[in-house]
Amino acid sequence: MEYTTDMFKPVAKDIESAEAIVRPSVTYWQDAWRRLKQNRLAMVGLWVIVVIALIAAFGPMLSPYSYSDQSLFDQNMYITREHWLGTDDLGRDLLTRIMYGARISLTVGFVASFINLTVGVVYGGISGYYGGQVDNIMMRIVEILSGIPLLLYVILLMVVLKPGLQNILIALGLVYWLGMARIVRGQILSLKEQDYVLAARTIGAGSWRIIWKHLIPNAMGPIIVTATLNIPQAIFTEAFLSFIGLGVNAPMASWGVLANDALPSFRTYPWQLFFPAVAISITMLAFNFFGDGLRDALDPKQRK
Amino acid sequence: MGGYVLRRAISVILVVFVVATGTFILMHAIPGGPFKKEKALPPAVQRNIEERYKLNDPLWKQYTDYLSNLVRGDLGPSFKYLGRSVNDIIRDGFPVSATLGAWAILFALVVGVPAGIISALNQNKWQDNAVMAIAIIGVSVPNFVIATLLMYVFAVKLRWLPVALWGTPKHVILPMIALAGFPAAFFARLMRSSTLDVLSQDYIRTARAKGLSWYAVVVKHVVKNAILPVVTYLGPLIAGILTGSFVVENIFAIPGLGRYYVTSIYNRDYTTIMGVTIFYSAFLVLVNFLVDITYGWIDPRIKLVKAKE
């Protein structure tokens, strides 16, 4: 076959269409979500958390018992049709108490994490942004406070504040922000040298606006990861406090209280200890899996 | 170096002072005195008690007395155990706790570090997955759960080891494992990631290229470099063992300081709570200080004196 020039015709050069971005751009968060979805363990963790939250919210409503209903005829029962997870030494239904415990643990986890999120972000943000002498003094305070295990402060505060759910939240919120403050400060210190901060300042943005609108949103990844990994820590601390007698007041039951109550008789009635222990462990596992997955998703550079 | 040590030493004293003041303020902020009971005491008795413990002095005088006693190492009397001072309680309890703690640290290192190395050398193979699965369980399961499970299986069911109490080497095993669970798991994760870091370094390739056996590379180059983060974690580790001892000593009925501390919380024995808290803080701050100094000595690349930014 012969090729002749009239068989060809020039295609109009259209740089516009060649360069056009057809697909919508993937934002940082969409990208992170896509990575997170691929991490099977993290997704299992997320679903377990959702299920536990649903049980905590609606479980007690479906139960025929309340957490404080005592029945002297049904003491220390093993699993039966009426009591799916048995009863304790006062004949209280263990399943109901564990579901209430889930409420307390999740409340403590989320609220405490939220409080130290706020305190830590504000503290770290101010320290990192102003730098110099302000930073020096603020970080010296953090350094002094973190020379000692935070649990000791919480114990001291609880001794003073008297046990109770509200006070646990206050004590945890007052103490556990140190790690968050450090992370936020580190992020802000490097972010504030970026050009867009200079640009914002040039057009007259104030410090507060720069911190809230530019620096914090850009440091959000590590902040969320730290907050998520704080949740199991808060849950553990609550269980620990309840276990040593500084937790919620009777007849309220948190998982730590249930474990502690079961301890004296656990050779005879091991399931009373076993069930709350499993509940704590599963919740902590779920949050740890999810937190680890979230870290890998939001900061793929760290992934090993 | 000398300047650094001096500065750190000053900050150690400062921390202890802040803790002492903070505890003092907190303990005096509690409504009601330590001798307020449900049943009212005769006024004369009440007066005598307050006289005895100097609770009638103005607050500033109590504070300065407390500090000057503290400087002399006297933590005052216990409010609940008559005739015993807080120093007595620490003298009785601390050696037991320290023994248990030392075993737990050793156990955590011996188990956690090799597990992390094995995991990293077999990255993404079954050994790695197995170690990491166990490690995440170890990080997630609270120590009181581990302690009671161990007790149930090995002491109650199998009867291999004593259920509780203290005295013979056999008594150490279960509480040691319960205390070491979390740090061992943490070490395994830490060691795995730092080993992976080191493995990708150029000097490892160089060592292989010059004909060193893989075994020699791992022992002489990889482990030696990868273990550094573990050393920095020693301070927090000791703190963790210490707070863990509150629970573990209670479960196993070990007469250590952690158990005394928790009992004093139950009893609202304020002077003991104060004294032991200050003792713990001073101890930990001192340990951290020593760890930091050793760290500079182990790895000379780390500059202790902060360079001017």
PDB file of C-alpha atoms in Angstrom, chain B residues 29-296:
ATOM      1  CA  ALA B  29      -6.078  21.282  99.825  1.00  0.00           C
ATOM      2  CA  ILE B  30      -8.053  18.223 100.882  1.00  0.00           C
ATOM      3  CA  PRO B  31     -11.143  19.257 102.807  1.00  0.00           C
ATOM      4  CA  GLY B  32     -11.097  17.835 106.319  1.00  0.00           C
ATOM      5  CA  GLY B  33      -7.995  16.850 108.205  1.00  0.00           C
ATOM      6  CA  PRO B  34      -6.445  13.427 108.129  1.00  0.00           C
ATOM      7  CA  PHE B  35      -7.909  12.637 111.536  1.00  0.00           C
ATOM      8  CA  LYS B  36     -11.478  13.477 110.704  1.00  0.00           C
ATOM      9  CA  LYS B  37     -13.378  10.295 111.396  1.00  0.00           C
ATOM     10  CA  GLU B  38     -17.070   9.496 111.267  1.00  0.00           C
ATOM     11  CA  LYS B  39     -17.051   9.362 115.033  1.00  0.00           C
ATOM     12  CA  ALA B  40     -16.014  12.646 116.589  1.00  0.00           C
ATOM     13  CA  LEU B  41     -13.025  12.416 118.902  1.00  0.00           C
ATOM     14  CA  PRO B  42     -13.098  14.064 122.314  1.00  0.00           C
ATOM     15  CA  PRO B  43     -11.795  17.623 121.865  1.00  0.00           C
ATOM     16  CA  ALA B  44      -8.835  16.997 124.164  1.00  0.00           C
ATOM     17  CA  VAL B  45      -7.713  14.001 122.132  1.00  0.00           C
ATOM     18  CA  GLN B  46      -8.188  15.918 118.911  1.00  0.00           C
ATOM     19  CA  ARG B  47      -6.050  18.747 120.315  1.00  0.00           C
ATOM     20  CA  ASN B  48      -3.323  16.384 121.394  1.00  0.00           C
ATOM     21  CA  ILE B  49      -3.181  14.697 118.032  1.00  0.00           C
ATOM     22  CA  GLU B  50      -2.974  18.028 116.252  1.00  0.00           C
ATOM     23  CA  GLU B  51      -0.269  19.078 118.667  1.00  0.00           C
ATOM     24  CA  ARG B  52       1.657  15.862 118.079  1.00  0.00           C
ATOM     25  CA  TYR B  53       1.625  16.208 114.288  1.00  0.00           C
ATOM     26  CA  LYS B  54       2.059  20.002 114.410  1.00  0.00           C
ATOM     27  CA  LEU B  55      -1.181  20.597 112.522  1.00  0.00           C
ATOM     28  CA  ASN B  56      -1.843  23.773 114.509  1.00  0.00           C
ATOM     29  CA  ASP B  57       1.171  25.587 113.153  1.00  0.00           C
ATOM     30  CA  PRO B  58       0.524  28.146 110.444  1.00  0.00           C
ATOM     31  CA  LEU B  59       0.729  26.650 106.962  1.00  0.00           C
ATOM     32  CA  TRP B  60       3.975  28.385 105.993  1.00  0.00           C
ATOM     33  CA  LYS B  61       5.643  26.971 109.107  1.00  0.00           C
ATOM     34  CA  GLN B  62       4.421  23.471 108.320  1.00  0.00           C
ATOM     35  CA  TYR B  63       5.789  23.918 104.830  1.00  0.00           C
ATOM     36  CA  THR B  64       9.220  25.160 105.847  1.00  0.00           C
ATOM     37  CA  ASP B  65       9.438  22.437 108.512  1.00  0.00           C
ATOM     38  CA  TYR B  66       8.512  19.875 105.917  1.00  0.00           C
ATOM     39  CA  LEU B  67      11.137  21.127 103.468  1.00  0.00           C
ATOM     40  CA  SER B  68      13.897  21.317 106.049  1.00  0.00           C
ATOM     41  CA  ASN B  69      13.087  17.776 107.180  1.00  0.00           C
ATOM     42  CA  LEU B  70      13.091  16.700 103.564  1.00  0.00           C
ATOM     43  CA  VAL B  71      16.558  18.104 103.017  1.00  0.00           C
ATOM     44  CA  ARG B  72      17.743  15.982 105.922  1.00  0.00           C
ATOM     45  CA  GLY B  73      16.066  12.971 104.337  1.00  0.00           C
ATOM     46  CA  ASP B  74      13.331  12.741 106.942  1.00  0.00           C
ATOM     47  CA  LEU B  75       9.899  12.171 105.416  1.00  0.00           C
ATOM     48  CA  GLY B  76       8.017  12.361 108.681  1.00  0.00           C
ATOM     49  CA  PRO B  77       5.774   9.945 110.575  1.00  0.00           C
ATOM     50  CA  SER B  78       3.021   7.834 109.077  1.00  0.00           C
ATOM     51  CA  PHE B  79      -0.460   8.993 110.032  1.00  0.00           C
ATOM     52  CA  LYS B  80      -1.869   5.501 110.132  1.00  0.00           C
ATOM     53  CA  TYR B  81       0.838   3.189 111.372  1.00  0.00           C
ATOM     54  CA  LEU B  82       1.647   4.422 114.843  1.00  0.00           C
ATOM     55  CA  GLY B  83       5.314   4.535 115.645  1.00  0.00           C
ATOM     56  CA  ARG B  84       6.442   3.980 112.067  1.00  0.00           C
ATOM     57  CA  SER B  85       7.971   6.677 109.957  1.00  0.00           C
ATOM     58  CA  VAL B  86       7.647   6.948 106.211  1.00  0.00           C
ATOM     59  CA  ASN B  87      11.380   6.266 106.079  1.00  0.00           C
ATOM     60  CA  ASP B  88      10.786   2.925 107.821  1.00  0.00           C
ATOM     61  CA  ILE B  89       8.148   2.014 105.285  1.00  0.00           C
ATOM     62  CA  ILE B  90      10.445   2.861 102.381  1.00  0.00           C
ATOM     63  CA  ARG B  91      13.319   0.979 103.978  1.00  0.00           C
ATOM     64  CA  ASP B  92      11.124  -2.117 104.301  1.00  0.00           C
ATOM     65  CA  GLY B  93       9.395  -1.964 100.978  1.00  0.00           C
ATOM     66  CA  PHE B  94      11.854  -0.555  98.506  1.00  0.00           C
ATOM     67  CA  PRO B  95      14.436  -3.385  98.491  1.00  0.00           C
ATOM     68  CA  VAL B  96      11.685  -5.872  97.689  1.00  0.00           C
ATOM     69  CA  SER B  97      10.310  -3.693  94.889  1.00  0.00           C
ATOM     70  CA  ALA B  98      13.783  -3.017  93.544  1.00  0.00           C
ATOM     71  CA  THR B  99      14.615  -6.724  93.410  1.00  0.00           C
ATOM     72  CA  LEU B 100      11.413  -7.530  91.588  1.00  0.00           C
ATOM     73  CA  GLY B 101      11.851  -4.534  89.285  1.00  0.00           C
ATOM     74  CA  ALA B 102      15.419  -5.474  88.386  1.00  0.00           C
ATOM     75  CA  TRP B 103      14.329  -8.993  87.450  1.00  0.00           C
ATOM     76  CA  ALA B 104      11.471  -7.625  85.383  1.00  0.00           C
ATOM     77  CA  ILE B 105      13.768  -5.242  83.489  1.00  0.00           C
ATOM     78  CA  LEU B 106      16.225  -8.038  82.816  1.00  0.00           C
ATOM     79  CA  PHE B 107      13.426 -10.292  81.612  1.00  0.00           C
ATOM     80  CA  ALA B 108      11.993  -7.586  79.356  1.00  0.00           C
ATOM     81  CA  LEU B 109      15.406  -6.996  77.769  1.00  0.00           C
ATOM     82  CA  VAL B 110      16.264 -10.665  77.350  1.00  0.00           C
ATOM     83  CA  VAL B 111      12.924 -11.447  75.715  1.00  0.00           C
ATOM     84  CA  GLY B 112      12.063  -8.210  73.922  1.00  0.00           C
ATOM     85  CA  VAL B 113      15.351  -7.308  72.244  1.00  0.00           C
ATOM     86  CA  PRO B 114      16.062 -10.674  70.553  1.00  0.00           C
ATOM     87  CA  ALA B 115      12.410 -10.939  69.550  1.00  0.00           C
ATOM     88  CA  GLY B 116      12.630  -7.554  67.825  1.00  0.00           C
ATOM     89  CA  ILE B 117      15.855  -8.505  66.035  1.00  0.00           C
ATOM     90  CA  ILE B 118      14.432 -11.835  64.831  1.00  0.00           C
ATOM     91  CA  SER B 119      11.358 -10.010  63.657  1.00  0.00           C
ATOM     92  CA  ALA B 120      13.319  -7.435  61.675  1.00  0.00           C
ATOM     93  CA  LEU B 121      15.677  -9.996  60.105  1.00  0.00           C
ATOM     94  CA  ASN B 122      12.646 -11.920  58.865  1.00  0.00           C
ATOM     95  CA  GLN B 123      10.624  -8.900  57.849  1.00  0.00           C
ATOM     96  CA  ASN B 124       7.107  -9.828  56.677  1.00  0.00           C
ATOM     97  CA  LYS B 125       7.704 -13.538  57.110  1.00  0.00           C
ATOM     98  CA  TRP B 126       5.781 -15.635  59.616  1.00  0.00           C
ATOM     99  CA  GLN B 127       8.343 -15.068  62.385  1.00  0.00           C
ATOM    100  CA  ASP B 128       7.854 -11.324  62.026  1.00  0.00           C
ATOM    101  CA  ASN B 129       4.079 -11.598  62.019  1.00  0.00           C
ATOM    102  CA  ALA B 130       4.073 -13.903  65.023  1.00  0.00           C
ATOM    103  CA  VAL B 131       6.346 -11.669  67.096  1.00  0.00           C
ATOM    104  CA  MET B 132       4.427  -8.529  66.184  1.00  0.00           C
ATOM    105  CA  ALA B 133       1.076 -10.176  66.932  1.00  0.00           C
ATOM    106  CA  ILE B 134       2.285 -11.216  70.374  1.00  0.00           C
ATOM    107  CA  ALA B 135       3.796  -7.763  70.893  1.00  0.00           C
ATOM    108  CA  ILE B 136       0.606  -5.873  70.140  1.00  0.00           C
ATOM    109  CA  ILE B 137      -1.281  -8.165  72.513  1.00  0.00           C
ATOM    110  CA  GLY B 138       1.390  -7.492  75.135  1.00  0.00           C
ATOM    111  CA  VAL B 139       0.963  -3.735  74.687  1.00  0.00           C
ATOM    112  CA  SER B 140      -2.834  -3.949  74.838  1.00  0.00           C
ATOM    113  CA  VAL B 141      -3.545  -6.300  77.727  1.00  0.00           C
ATOM    114  CA  PRO B 142      -3.406  -4.486  81.083  1.00  0.00           C
ATOM    115  CA  ASN B 143      -0.879  -5.812  83.582  1.00  0.00           C
ATOM    116  CA  PHE B 144      -3.499  -6.761  86.158  1.00  0.00           C
ATOM    117  CA  VAL B 145      -5.096  -9.025  83.579  1.00  0.00           C
ATOM    118  CA  ILE B 146      -1.764 -10.639  82.709  1.00  0.00           C
ATOM    119  CA  ALA B 147      -0.986 -11.047  86.410  1.00  0.00           C
ATOM    120  CA  THR B 148      -4.263 -12.734  87.281  1.00  0.00           C
ATOM    121  CA  LEU B 149      -4.188 -14.953  84.205  1.00  0.00           C
ATOM    122  CA  LEU B 150      -0.661 -16.119  85.011  1.00  0.00           C
ATOM    123  CA  MET B 151      -1.682 -16.740  88.577  1.00  0.00           C
ATOM    124  CA  TYR B 152      -4.730 -18.720  87.510  1.00  0.00           C
ATOM    125  CA  VAL B 153      -2.941 -20.902  84.985  1.00  0.00           C
ATOM    126  CA  PHE B 154       0.439 -21.540  86.588  1.00  0.00           C
ATOM    127  CA  ALA B 155      -0.380 -21.353  90.276  1.00  0.00           C
ATOM    128  CA  VAL B 156      -4.010 -22.340  90.704  1.00  0.00           C
ATOM    129  CA  LYS B 157      -4.505 -24.852  87.877  1.00  0.00           C
ATOM    130  CA  LEU B 158      -1.070 -26.283  87.189  1.00  0.00           C
ATOM    131  CA  ARG B 159       0.333 -25.678  90.675  1.00  0.00           C
ATOM    132  CA  TRP B 160       3.833 -25.196  89.315  1.00  0.00           C
ATOM    133  CA  LEU B 161       4.495 -21.969  91.158  1.00  0.00           C
ATOM    134  CA  PRO B 162       3.339 -20.352  94.399  1.00  0.00           C
ATOM    135  CA  VAL B 163       0.127 -18.331  94.142  1.00  0.00           C
ATOM    136  CA  ALA B 164       1.364 -15.300  96.033  1.00  0.00           C
ATOM    137  CA  LEU B 165       3.698 -13.919  98.681  1.00  0.00           C
ATOM    138  CA  TRP B 166       7.416 -13.381  98.609  1.00  0.00           C
ATOM    139  CA  GLY B 167      10.584 -15.066  99.793  1.00  0.00           C
ATOM    140  CA  THR B 168      11.954 -17.794  97.535  1.00  0.00           C
ATOM    141  CA  PRO B 169      13.181 -17.418  93.939  1.00  0.00           C
ATOM    142  CA  LYS B 170      10.056 -19.260  92.801  1.00  0.00           C
ATOM    143  CA  HIS B 171       7.958 -16.388  94.087  1.00  0.00           C
ATOM    144  CA  VAL B 172       9.673 -13.976  91.715  1.00  0.00           C
ATOM    145  CA  ILE B 173       8.745 -15.664  88.446  1.00  0.00           C
ATOM    146  CA  LEU B 174       5.060 -14.830  87.973  1.00  0.00           C
ATOM    147  CA  PRO B 175       5.136 -11.191  89.140  1.00  0.00           C
ATOM    148  CA  MET B 176       8.299 -10.690  87.076  1.00  0.00           C
ATOM    149  CA  ILE B 177       6.574 -11.857  83.889  1.00  0.00           C
ATOM    150  CA  ALA B 178       3.466  -9.804  84.680  1.00  0.00           C
ATOM    151  CA  LEU B 179       5.557  -6.668  85.159  1.00  0.00           C
ATOM    152  CA  ALA B 180       7.748  -7.322  82.137  1.00  0.00           C
ATOM    153  CA  GLY B 181       4.881  -7.998  79.718  1.00  0.00           C
ATOM    154  CA  PHE B 182       4.384  -4.462  78.521  1.00  0.00           C
ATOM    155  CA  PRO B 183       8.053  -3.388  78.310  1.00  0.00           C
ATOM    156  CA  ALA B 184       9.041  -6.640  76.588  1.00  0.00           C
ATOM    157  CA  ALA B 185       6.379  -6.095  73.940  1.00  0.00           C
ATOM    158  CA  PHE B 186       7.360  -2.460  73.611  1.00  0.00           C
ATOM    159  CA  PHE B 187      11.049  -3.361  73.262  1.00  0.00           C
ATOM    160  CA  ALA B 188      10.242  -5.898  70.570  1.00  0.00           C
ATOM    161  CA  ARG B 189       8.490  -3.209  68.510  1.00  0.00           C
ATOM    162  CA  LEU B 190      11.171  -0.610  69.164  1.00  0.00           C
ATOM    163  CA  MET B 191      14.006  -3.001  68.364  1.00  0.00           C
ATOM    164  CA  ARG B 192      12.305  -4.176  65.175  1.00  0.00           C
ATOM    165  CA  SER B 193      11.943  -0.687  63.738  1.00  0.00           C
ATOM    166  CA  SER B 194      15.431   0.441  64.724  1.00  0.00           C
ATOM    167  CA  THR B 195      16.952  -2.766  63.336  1.00  0.00           C
ATOM    168  CA  LEU B 196      15.133  -2.198  60.048  1.00  0.00           C
ATOM    169  CA  ASP B 197      16.557   1.324  60.012  1.00  0.00           C
ATOM    170  CA  VAL B 198      20.092   0.106  60.532  1.00  0.00           C
ATOM    171  CA  LEU B 199      19.759  -2.701  57.970  1.00  0.00           C
ATOM    172  CA  SER B 200      19.125  -0.176  55.211  1.00  0.00           C
ATOM    173  CA  GLN B 201      22.286   1.815  56.034  1.00  0.00           C
ATOM    174  CA  ASP B 202      25.215   1.941  53.651  1.00  0.00           C
ATOM    175  CA  TYR B 203      27.720   0.664  56.190  1.00  0.00           C
ATOM    176  CA  ILE B 204      25.853  -2.617  56.404  1.00  0.00           C
ATOM    177  CA  ARG B 205      26.216  -3.081  52.657  1.00  0.00           C
ATOM    178  CA  THR B 206      29.883  -2.164  52.970  1.00  0.00           C
ATOM    179  CA  ALA B 207      30.371  -4.720  55.718  1.00  0.00           C
ATOM    180  CA  ARG B 208      28.766  -7.379  53.535  1.00  0.00           C
ATOM    181  CA  ALA B 209      30.761  -6.278  50.498  1.00  0.00           C
ATOM    182  CA  LYS B 210      34.061  -6.642  52.264  1.00  0.00           C
ATOM    183  CA  GLY B 211      33.140 -10.284  52.857  1.00  0.00           C
ATOM    184  CA  LEU B 212      31.946 -10.320  56.435  1.00  0.00           C
ATOM    185  CA  SER B 213      29.573 -13.165  57.199  1.00  0.00           C
ATOM    186  CA  TRP B 214      25.945 -12.248  57.722  1.00  0.00           C
ATOM    187  CA  TYR B 215      26.162 -13.440  61.328  1.00  0.00           C
ATOM    188  CA  ALA B 216      29.115 -11.165  62.043  1.00  0.00           C
ATOM    189  CA  VAL B 217      27.372  -8.222  60.413  1.00  0.00           C
ATOM    190  CA  VAL B 218      24.306  -8.709  62.543  1.00  0.00           C
ATOM    191  CA  VAL B 219      26.207  -9.138  65.790  1.00  0.00           C
ATOM    192  CA  LYS B 220      28.913  -6.520  65.274  1.00  0.00           C
ATOM    193  CA  HIS B 221      27.148  -3.833  63.275  1.00  0.00           C
ATOM    194  CA  VAL B 222      23.392  -4.152  63.313  1.00  0.00           C
ATOM    195  CA  VAL B 223      22.677  -4.944  66.952  1.00  0.00           C
ATOM    196  CA  LYS B 224      25.250  -2.551  68.284  1.00  0.00           C
ATOM    197  CA  ASN B 225      23.677   0.368  66.452  1.00  0.00           C
ATOM    198  CA  ALA B 226      20.069  -0.673  66.717  1.00  0.00           C
ATOM    199  CA  ILE B 227      20.103  -1.026  70.480  1.00  0.00           C
ATOM    200  CA  LEU B 228      20.523   2.718  71.124  1.00  0.00           C
ATOM    201  CA  PRO B 229      16.813   3.614  71.205  1.00  0.00           C
ATOM    202  CA  VAL B 230      16.347   0.848  73.773  1.00  0.00           C
ATOM    203  CA  VAL B 231      18.886   2.546  76.014  1.00  0.00           C
ATOM    204  CA  THR B 232      17.020   5.865  75.837  1.00  0.00           C
ATOM    205  CA  TYR B 233      13.864   4.068  76.801  1.00  0.00           C
ATOM    206  CA  LEU B 234      15.400   2.795  80.064  1.00  0.00           C
ATOM    207  CA  GLY B 235      14.195   5.846  82.034  1.00  0.00           C
ATOM    208  CA  PRO B 236      10.521   5.521  81.051  1.00  0.00           C
ATOM    209  CA  LEU B 237      10.893   1.746  81.439  1.00  0.00           C
ATOM    210  CA  ILE B 238      11.848   2.057  85.087  1.00  0.00           C
ATOM    211  CA  ALA B 239       8.959   4.459  85.611  1.00  0.00           C
ATOM    212  CA  GLY B 240       6.602   1.947  84.013  1.00  0.00           C
ATOM    213  CA  ILE B 241       7.897  -0.938  86.124  1.00  0.00           C
ATOM    214  CA  LEU B 242       7.417   1.228  89.183  1.00  0.00           C
ATOM    215  CA  THR B 243       3.796   2.127  88.473  1.00  0.00           C
ATOM    216  CA  GLY B 244       3.145  -1.448  87.353  1.00  0.00           C
ATOM    217  CA  SER B 245       4.368  -2.617  90.732  1.00  0.00           C
ATOM    218  CA  PHE B 246       1.382  -0.873  92.390  1.00  0.00           C
ATOM    219  CA  VAL B 247      -0.934  -3.399  90.838  1.00  0.00           C
ATOM    220  CA  VAL B 248       1.256  -6.470  90.538  1.00  0.00           C
ATOM    221  CA  GLU B 249       2.502  -6.332  94.126  1.00  0.00           C
ATOM    222  CA  ASN B 250      -1.082  -6.010  95.307  1.00  0.00           C
ATOM    223  CA  ILE B 251      -2.253  -9.010  93.323  1.00  0.00           C
ATOM    224  CA  PHE B 252       0.616 -11.224  94.424  1.00  0.00           C
ATOM    225  CA  ALA B 253       0.590  -9.859  97.990  1.00  0.00           C
ATOM    226  CA  ILE B 254       4.252  -8.889  97.790  1.00  0.00           C
ATOM    227  CA  PRO B 255       5.395  -6.650 100.649  1.00  0.00           C
ATOM    228  CA  GLY B 256       6.971  -4.076  98.347  1.00  0.00           C
ATOM    229  CA  LEU B 257       6.776  -0.309  98.296  1.00  0.00           C
ATOM    230  CA  GLY B 258       4.120  -0.335  95.556  1.00  0.00           C
ATOM    231  CA  ARG B 259       1.800  -2.278  97.813  1.00  0.00           C
ATOM    232  CA  TYR B 260       2.435   0.067 100.745  1.00  0.00           C
ATOM    233  CA  TYR B 261       1.716   3.000  98.468  1.00  0.00           C
ATOM    234  CA  VAL B 262      -1.634   1.619  97.321  1.00  0.00           C
ATOM    235  CA  THR B 263      -2.538   0.679 100.898  1.00  0.00           C
ATOM    236  CA  SER B 264      -1.722   4.208 102.011  1.00  0.00           C
ATOM    237  CA  ILE B 265      -4.075   5.486  99.293  1.00  0.00           C
ATOM    238  CA  TYR B 266      -6.827   3.178 100.549  1.00  0.00           C
ATOM    239  CA  ASN B 267      -6.169   4.386 104.094  1.00  0.00           C
ATOM    240  CA  ARG B 268      -5.819   8.046 103.138  1.00  0.00           C
ATOM    241  CA  ASP B 269      -2.498   8.010 104.962  1.00  0.00           C
ATOM    242  CA  TYR B 270      -1.470  11.440 103.703  1.00  0.00           C
ATOM    243  CA  THR B 271       2.062  11.661 105.022  1.00  0.00           C
ATOM    244  CA  THR B 272       2.900   8.284 103.541  1.00  0.00           C
ATOM    245  CA  ILE B 273       1.359   9.209 100.181  1.00  0.00           C
ATOM    246  CA  MET B 274       3.368  12.442 100.183  1.00  0.00           C
ATOM    247  CA  GLY B 275       6.593  10.841 101.323  1.00  0.00           C
ATOM    248  CA  VAL B 276       6.492   7.915  98.931  1.00  0.00           C
ATOM    249  CA  THR B 277       5.518  10.134  95.992  1.00  0.00           C
ATOM    250  CA  ILE B 278       8.493  12.380  96.658  1.00  0.00           C
ATOM    251  CA  PHE B 279      10.736   9.375  97.081  1.00  0.00           C
ATOM    252  CA  TYR B 280       9.552   7.870  93.793  1.00  0.00           C
ATOM    253  CA  SER B 281       9.998  11.176  91.985  1.00  0.00           C
ATOM    254  CA  ALA B 282      13.472  11.762  93.330  1.00  0.00           C
ATOM    255  CA  PHE B 283      14.432   8.201  92.435  1.00  0.00           C
ATOM    256  CA  LEU B 284      13.109   8.450  88.882  1.00  0.00           C
ATOM    257  CA  VAL B 285      14.582  11.842  88.169  1.00  0.00           C
ATOM    258  CA  LEU B 286      17.926  10.553  89.383  1.00  0.00           C
ATOM    259  CA  VAL B 287      17.652   7.467  87.187  1.00  0.00           C
ATOM    260  CA  ASN B 288      16.824   9.595  84.150  1.00  0.00           C
ATOM    261  CA  PHE B 289      19.796  11.792  84.920  1.00  0.00           C
ATOM    262  CA  LEU B 290      22.117   8.785  85.058  1.00  0.00           C
ATOM    263  CA  VAL B 291      20.635   7.292  81.879  1.00  0.00           C
ATOM    264  CA  ASP B 292      21.165  10.556  79.986  1.00  0.00           C
ATOM    265  CA  ILE B 293      24.776  10.762  81.084  1.00  0.00           C
ATOM    266  CA  THR B 294      25.463   7.115  80.211  1.00  0.00           C
ATOM    267  CA  TYR B 295      23.829   7.678  76.864  1.00  0.00           C
ATOM    268  CA  GLY B 296      26.327  10.367  75.949  1.00  0.00           C
TER     269      GLY B 296
END
